[in-house]
Coordinates of C-alpha atoms and ligand atoms in Angstrom, one line a residue:
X1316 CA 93.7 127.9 79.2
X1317 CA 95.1 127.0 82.6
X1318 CA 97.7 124.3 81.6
X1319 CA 99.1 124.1 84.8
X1320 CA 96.1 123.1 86.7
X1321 CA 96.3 119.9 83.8
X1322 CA 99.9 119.2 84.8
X1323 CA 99.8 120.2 88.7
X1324 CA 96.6 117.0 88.7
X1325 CA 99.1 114.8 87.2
X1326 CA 101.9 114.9 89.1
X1327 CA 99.9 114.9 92.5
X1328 CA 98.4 112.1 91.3
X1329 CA 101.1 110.0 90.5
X1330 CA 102.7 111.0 93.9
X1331 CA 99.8 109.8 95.7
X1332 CA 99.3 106.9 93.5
X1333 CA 102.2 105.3 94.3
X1334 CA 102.1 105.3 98.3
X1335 CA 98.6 103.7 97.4
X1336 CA 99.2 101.0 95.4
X1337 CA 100.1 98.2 97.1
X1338 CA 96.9 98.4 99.8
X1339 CA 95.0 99.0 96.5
X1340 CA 96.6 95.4 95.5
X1341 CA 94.8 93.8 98.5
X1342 CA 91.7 95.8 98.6
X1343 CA 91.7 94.5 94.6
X1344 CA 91.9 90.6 96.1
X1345 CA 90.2 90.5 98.9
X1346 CA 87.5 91.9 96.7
X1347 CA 87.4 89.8 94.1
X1348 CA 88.9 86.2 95.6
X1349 CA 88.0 84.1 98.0
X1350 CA 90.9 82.4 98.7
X1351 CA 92.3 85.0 101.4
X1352 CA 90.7 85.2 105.3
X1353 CA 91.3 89.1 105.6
X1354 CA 93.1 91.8 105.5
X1355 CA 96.3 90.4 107.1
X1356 CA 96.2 86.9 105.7
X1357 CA 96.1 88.7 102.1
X1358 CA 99.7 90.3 102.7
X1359 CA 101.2 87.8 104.6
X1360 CA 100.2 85.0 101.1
X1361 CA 101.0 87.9 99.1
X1362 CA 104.7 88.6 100.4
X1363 CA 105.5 84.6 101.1
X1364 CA 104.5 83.8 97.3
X1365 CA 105.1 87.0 95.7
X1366 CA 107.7 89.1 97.9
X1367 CA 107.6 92.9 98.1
X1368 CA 107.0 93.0 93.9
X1369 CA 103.7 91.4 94.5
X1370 CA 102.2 94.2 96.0
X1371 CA 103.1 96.5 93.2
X1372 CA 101.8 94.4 90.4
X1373 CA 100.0 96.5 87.8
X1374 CA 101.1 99.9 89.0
X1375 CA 102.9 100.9 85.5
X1376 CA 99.9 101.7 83.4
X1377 CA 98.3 103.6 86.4
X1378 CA 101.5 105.9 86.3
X1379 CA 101.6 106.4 82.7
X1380 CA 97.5 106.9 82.3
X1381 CA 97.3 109.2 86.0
X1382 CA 98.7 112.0 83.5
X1383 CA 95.9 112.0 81.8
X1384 CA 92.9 111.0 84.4
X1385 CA 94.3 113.5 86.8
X1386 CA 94.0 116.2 84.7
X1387 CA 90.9 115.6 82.8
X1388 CA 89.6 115.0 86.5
X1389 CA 90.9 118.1 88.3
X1390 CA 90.7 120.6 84.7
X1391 CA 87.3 119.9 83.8
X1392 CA 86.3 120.6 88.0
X1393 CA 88.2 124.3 87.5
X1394 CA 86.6 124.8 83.8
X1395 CA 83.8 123.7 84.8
X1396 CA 83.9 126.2 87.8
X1397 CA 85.4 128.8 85.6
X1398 CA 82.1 128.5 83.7
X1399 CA 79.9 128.9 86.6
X1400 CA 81.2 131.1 88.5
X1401 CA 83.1 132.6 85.9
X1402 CA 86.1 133.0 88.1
X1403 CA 89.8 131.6 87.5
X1404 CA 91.7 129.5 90.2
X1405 CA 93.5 132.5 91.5
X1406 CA 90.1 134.7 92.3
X1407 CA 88.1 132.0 93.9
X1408 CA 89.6 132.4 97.4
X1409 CA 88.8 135.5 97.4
X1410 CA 85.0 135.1 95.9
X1411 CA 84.8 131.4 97.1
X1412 CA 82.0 129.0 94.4
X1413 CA 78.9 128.1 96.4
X1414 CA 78.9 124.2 97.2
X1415 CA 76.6 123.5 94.4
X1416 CA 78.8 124.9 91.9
X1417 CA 81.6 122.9 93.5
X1418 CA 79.5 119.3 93.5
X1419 CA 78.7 119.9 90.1
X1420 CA 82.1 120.4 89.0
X1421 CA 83.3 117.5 90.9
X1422 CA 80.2 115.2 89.5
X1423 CA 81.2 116.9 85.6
X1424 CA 84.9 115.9 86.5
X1425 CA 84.1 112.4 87.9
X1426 CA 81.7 111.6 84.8
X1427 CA 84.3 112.9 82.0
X1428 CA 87.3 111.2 83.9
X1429 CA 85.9 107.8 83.2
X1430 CA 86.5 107.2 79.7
X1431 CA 89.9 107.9 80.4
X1432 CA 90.9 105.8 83.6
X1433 CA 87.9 102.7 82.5
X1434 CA 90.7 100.6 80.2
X1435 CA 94.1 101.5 82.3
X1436 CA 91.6 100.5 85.3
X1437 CA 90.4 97.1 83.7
X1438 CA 94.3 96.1 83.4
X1439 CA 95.5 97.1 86.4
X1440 CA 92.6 94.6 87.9
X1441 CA 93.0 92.3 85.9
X1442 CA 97.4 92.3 86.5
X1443 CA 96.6 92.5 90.6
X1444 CA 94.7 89.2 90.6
X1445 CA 97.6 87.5 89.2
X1446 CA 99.3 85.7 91.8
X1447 CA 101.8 83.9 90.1
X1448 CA 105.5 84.6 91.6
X1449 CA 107.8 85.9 89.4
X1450 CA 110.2 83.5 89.8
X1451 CA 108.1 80.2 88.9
X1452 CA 109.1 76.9 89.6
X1453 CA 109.9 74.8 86.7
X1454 CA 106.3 73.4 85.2
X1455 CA 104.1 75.6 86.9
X1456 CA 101.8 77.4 84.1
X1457 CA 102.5 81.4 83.3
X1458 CA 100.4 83.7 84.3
X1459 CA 97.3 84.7 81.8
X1460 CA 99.1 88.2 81.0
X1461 CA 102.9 89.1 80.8
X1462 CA 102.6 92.6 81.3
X1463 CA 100.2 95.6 80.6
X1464 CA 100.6 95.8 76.9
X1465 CA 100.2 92.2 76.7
X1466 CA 97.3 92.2 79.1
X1467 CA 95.6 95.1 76.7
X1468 CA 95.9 93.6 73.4
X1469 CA 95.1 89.8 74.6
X1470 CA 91.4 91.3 75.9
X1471 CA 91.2 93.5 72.9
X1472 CA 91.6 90.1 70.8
X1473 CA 89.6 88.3 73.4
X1474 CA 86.2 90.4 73.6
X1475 CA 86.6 93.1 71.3
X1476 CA 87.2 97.1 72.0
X1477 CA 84.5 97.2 74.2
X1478 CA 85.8 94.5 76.5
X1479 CA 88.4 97.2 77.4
X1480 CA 85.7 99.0 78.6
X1481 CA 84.0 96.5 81.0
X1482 CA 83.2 97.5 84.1
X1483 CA 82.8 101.0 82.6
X1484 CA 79.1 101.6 83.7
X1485 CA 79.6 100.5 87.2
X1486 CA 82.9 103.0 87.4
X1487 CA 80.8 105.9 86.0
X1488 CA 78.1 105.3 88.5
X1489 CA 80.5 105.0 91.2
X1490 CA 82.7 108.1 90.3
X1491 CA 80.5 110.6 89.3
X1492 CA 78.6 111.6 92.5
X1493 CA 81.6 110.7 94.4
X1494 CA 83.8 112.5 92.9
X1495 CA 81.2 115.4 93.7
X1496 CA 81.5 114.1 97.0
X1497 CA 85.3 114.7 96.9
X1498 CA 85.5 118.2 95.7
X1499 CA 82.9 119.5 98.0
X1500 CA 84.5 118.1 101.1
X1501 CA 87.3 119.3 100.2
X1502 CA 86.4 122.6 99.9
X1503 CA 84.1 122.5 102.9
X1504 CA 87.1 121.5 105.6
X1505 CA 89.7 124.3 103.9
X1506 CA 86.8 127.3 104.8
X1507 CA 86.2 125.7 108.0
X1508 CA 89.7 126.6 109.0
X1509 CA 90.7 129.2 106.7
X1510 CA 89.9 133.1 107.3
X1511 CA 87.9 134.4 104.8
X1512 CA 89.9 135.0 101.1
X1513 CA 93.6 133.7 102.8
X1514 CA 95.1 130.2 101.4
X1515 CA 94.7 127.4 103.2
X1516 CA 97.5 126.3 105.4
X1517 CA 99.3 123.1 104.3
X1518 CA 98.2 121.0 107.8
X1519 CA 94.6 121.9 106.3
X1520 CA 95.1 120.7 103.2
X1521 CA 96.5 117.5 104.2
X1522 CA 93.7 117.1 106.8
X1523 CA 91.0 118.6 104.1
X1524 CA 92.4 116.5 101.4
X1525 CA 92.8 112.8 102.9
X1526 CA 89.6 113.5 104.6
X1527 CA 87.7 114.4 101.0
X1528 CA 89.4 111.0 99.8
X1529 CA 87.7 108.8 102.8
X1530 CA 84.2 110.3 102.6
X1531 CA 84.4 110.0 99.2
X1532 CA 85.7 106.2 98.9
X1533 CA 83.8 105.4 101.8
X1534 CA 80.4 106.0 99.5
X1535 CA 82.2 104.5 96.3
X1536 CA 82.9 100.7 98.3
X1537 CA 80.1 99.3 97.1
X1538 CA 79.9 100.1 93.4
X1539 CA 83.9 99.8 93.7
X1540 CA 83.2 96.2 94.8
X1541 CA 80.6 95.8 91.8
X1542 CA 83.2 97.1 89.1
X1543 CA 85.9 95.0 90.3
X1544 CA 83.8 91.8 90.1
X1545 CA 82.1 92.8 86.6
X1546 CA 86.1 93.4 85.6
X1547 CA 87.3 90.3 86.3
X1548 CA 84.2 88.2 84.9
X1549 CA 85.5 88.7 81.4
X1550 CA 83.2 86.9 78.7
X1551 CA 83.6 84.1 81.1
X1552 CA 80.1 81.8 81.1
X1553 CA 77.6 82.4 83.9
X1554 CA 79.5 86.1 84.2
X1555 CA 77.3 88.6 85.2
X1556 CA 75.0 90.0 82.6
X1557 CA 75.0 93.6 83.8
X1558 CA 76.1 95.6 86.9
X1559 CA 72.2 95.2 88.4
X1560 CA 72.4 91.3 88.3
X1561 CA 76.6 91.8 89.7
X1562 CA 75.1 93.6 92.8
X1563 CA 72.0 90.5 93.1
X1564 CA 73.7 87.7 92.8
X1565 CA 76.7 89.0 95.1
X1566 CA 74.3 89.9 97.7
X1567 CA 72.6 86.1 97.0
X1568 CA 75.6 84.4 97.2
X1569 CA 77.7 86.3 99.8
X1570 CA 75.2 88.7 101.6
X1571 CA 75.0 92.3 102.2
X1572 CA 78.6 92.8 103.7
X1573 CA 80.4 91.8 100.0
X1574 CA 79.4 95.5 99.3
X1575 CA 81.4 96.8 102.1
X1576 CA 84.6 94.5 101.2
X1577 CA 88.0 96.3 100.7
X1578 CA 85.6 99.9 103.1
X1579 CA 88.7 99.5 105.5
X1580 CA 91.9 99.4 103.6
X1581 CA 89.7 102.5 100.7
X1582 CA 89.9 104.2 103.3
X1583 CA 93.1 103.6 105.0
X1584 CA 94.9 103.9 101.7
X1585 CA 92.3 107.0 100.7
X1586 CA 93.9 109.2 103.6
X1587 CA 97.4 109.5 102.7
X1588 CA 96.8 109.0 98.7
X1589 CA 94.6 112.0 98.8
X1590 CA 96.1 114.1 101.6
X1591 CA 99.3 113.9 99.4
X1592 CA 97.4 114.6 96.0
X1593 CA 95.5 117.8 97.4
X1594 CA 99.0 119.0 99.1
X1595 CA 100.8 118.6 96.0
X1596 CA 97.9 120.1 93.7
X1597 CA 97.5 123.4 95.9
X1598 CA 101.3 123.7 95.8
X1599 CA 102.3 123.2 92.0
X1600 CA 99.6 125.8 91.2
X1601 CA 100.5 128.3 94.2
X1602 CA 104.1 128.2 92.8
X1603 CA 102.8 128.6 89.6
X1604 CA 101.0 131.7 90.7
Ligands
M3L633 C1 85.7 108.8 93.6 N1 86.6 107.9 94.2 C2 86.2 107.8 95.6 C3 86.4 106.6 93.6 C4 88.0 108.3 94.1 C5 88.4 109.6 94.7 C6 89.8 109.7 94.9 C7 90.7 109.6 93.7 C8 92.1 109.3 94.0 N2 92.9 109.2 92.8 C9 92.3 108.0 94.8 O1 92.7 107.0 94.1 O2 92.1 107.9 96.0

């Protein structure tokens, strides 16, 4: 089995992950409050109330859990490959999968990937709309949750096991095709500019990769949107009562454009975070022969 390609998914992940988070911290809020005016009005509250910390809130379990999303996401694409084309990472440059193998490896990946990131996702929400400064001033009430572990066991209390789990619907809709998306992009922009059965060069990876991670997050915004909202709702009452009546009463309410909230800063943050992760992934395993 090729353990590397587990570990060689985590580590680029966690890389990437970290450059990300703190636009993934205002994509989170603007998304789910409407207390801020737009992008730039979100940072500038978040750094006055919060300071530089703010932006990093919730980032821990993301780094601890990427480990084990990463390589479920990028191990099941290659085995899934591997069973389709019956070729290992090392012979498919030279007999390269046809996109349909690739899609369906990505989509395979996406959809087994969820169960994983769907409770370290739920937190990490659910620690990014907390506002509070650390330093409170005397009186002011703590925040809901005091940390991850905290934050995990006070929903598990709260709404059961499954409550770790909400939003998990909405995240499997809007990772599996995407995540097909991801892979086949990917693997479309290396061939453009790589001779036939040679390794990509590292400019095209980076170009290949951050690409992959726009077109894929640019198709994702609008169930993104959805899961965030369905995440935060909690067993609160008048919460939504599924992900169909989510996307109906935030169009009602807000209009069409609530499903393209946070399409900017995906795919600002999507370029780097993914340009980094492919760049990473194709070198770990390269040095790994
Ligand atoms: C499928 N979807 C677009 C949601 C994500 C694809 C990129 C995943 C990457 N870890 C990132 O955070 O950007």
């Amino acid at each position: 089995m090729p353990v590397e390609e587990f570990v060689a998914g985590w580590i680029s992940g966690a890389l990437g992950l970290v450059l990300g988070h703190p636009l993934d911290t205002v994509k989170v809020r603007l998304q789910t409050q409407t207390t801020y005016r737009g992008i730039i009005d979100c940072v500038v509250k978040t750094y006055r109330q919060e300071s530089l910390l703010g932006f990093f809130k919730g980032m821990s379990f993301p780094i601890a859990s990427i480990a084990m999303v990463n390589s479920v996401l990028f191990g099941v694409y290659s085995h899934t490959l591997l069973a389709l084309t019956a070729t290992s990472h090392q012979e498919r440059r030279a007999q390269p999968p046809s996109f349909t193998h690739v899609f369906i490896a990505g989509c395979t990946g996406g959809f087994m990937q969820v169960y994983c990131l769907a409770p370290f996702d739920l937190i990490k929400v659910r620690l990014q709309n907390q506002t509070e400064p650390r330093a409170r001033p005397p009186g002011s009430p703590p925040p809901r949750y005091r940390g991850p572990v905290h934050c995990a066991v006070s929903i598990f209390q709260e709404e059961g096991p499954r409550g770790l789990f909400r939003g998990a619907w909405a995240l499997t809709l809007r990772d599996t095709p995407t995540l097909g998306i991801y892979f086949v992009t990917y693997e479309w922009l290396c061939r453009q500019s790589t001779q036939d059965g040679q390794n990509p060069s590292s400019a095209t990876v980076l170009v290949a990769g951050g690409s992959a991670g726009i077109a894929s997050w640019a198709v994702a915004t609008p169930l993104d949107v959805i899961k965030s909202r369905l995440q935060m709702a909690g067993r609160k009452p008048g919460a939504y009562r599924g992900v169909l009546d989510c996307v109906v009463s935030s169009a009602r309410q807000e209009g069409l454009g609530v499903f393209f909230r946070g399409l900017t800063i995906n795919s600002a943050r999507a370029f780097p975070v993914n340009a980094v992760t492919f760049l990473s992934y194709e070198y770990l395993l390269r040095s790994w022969g």
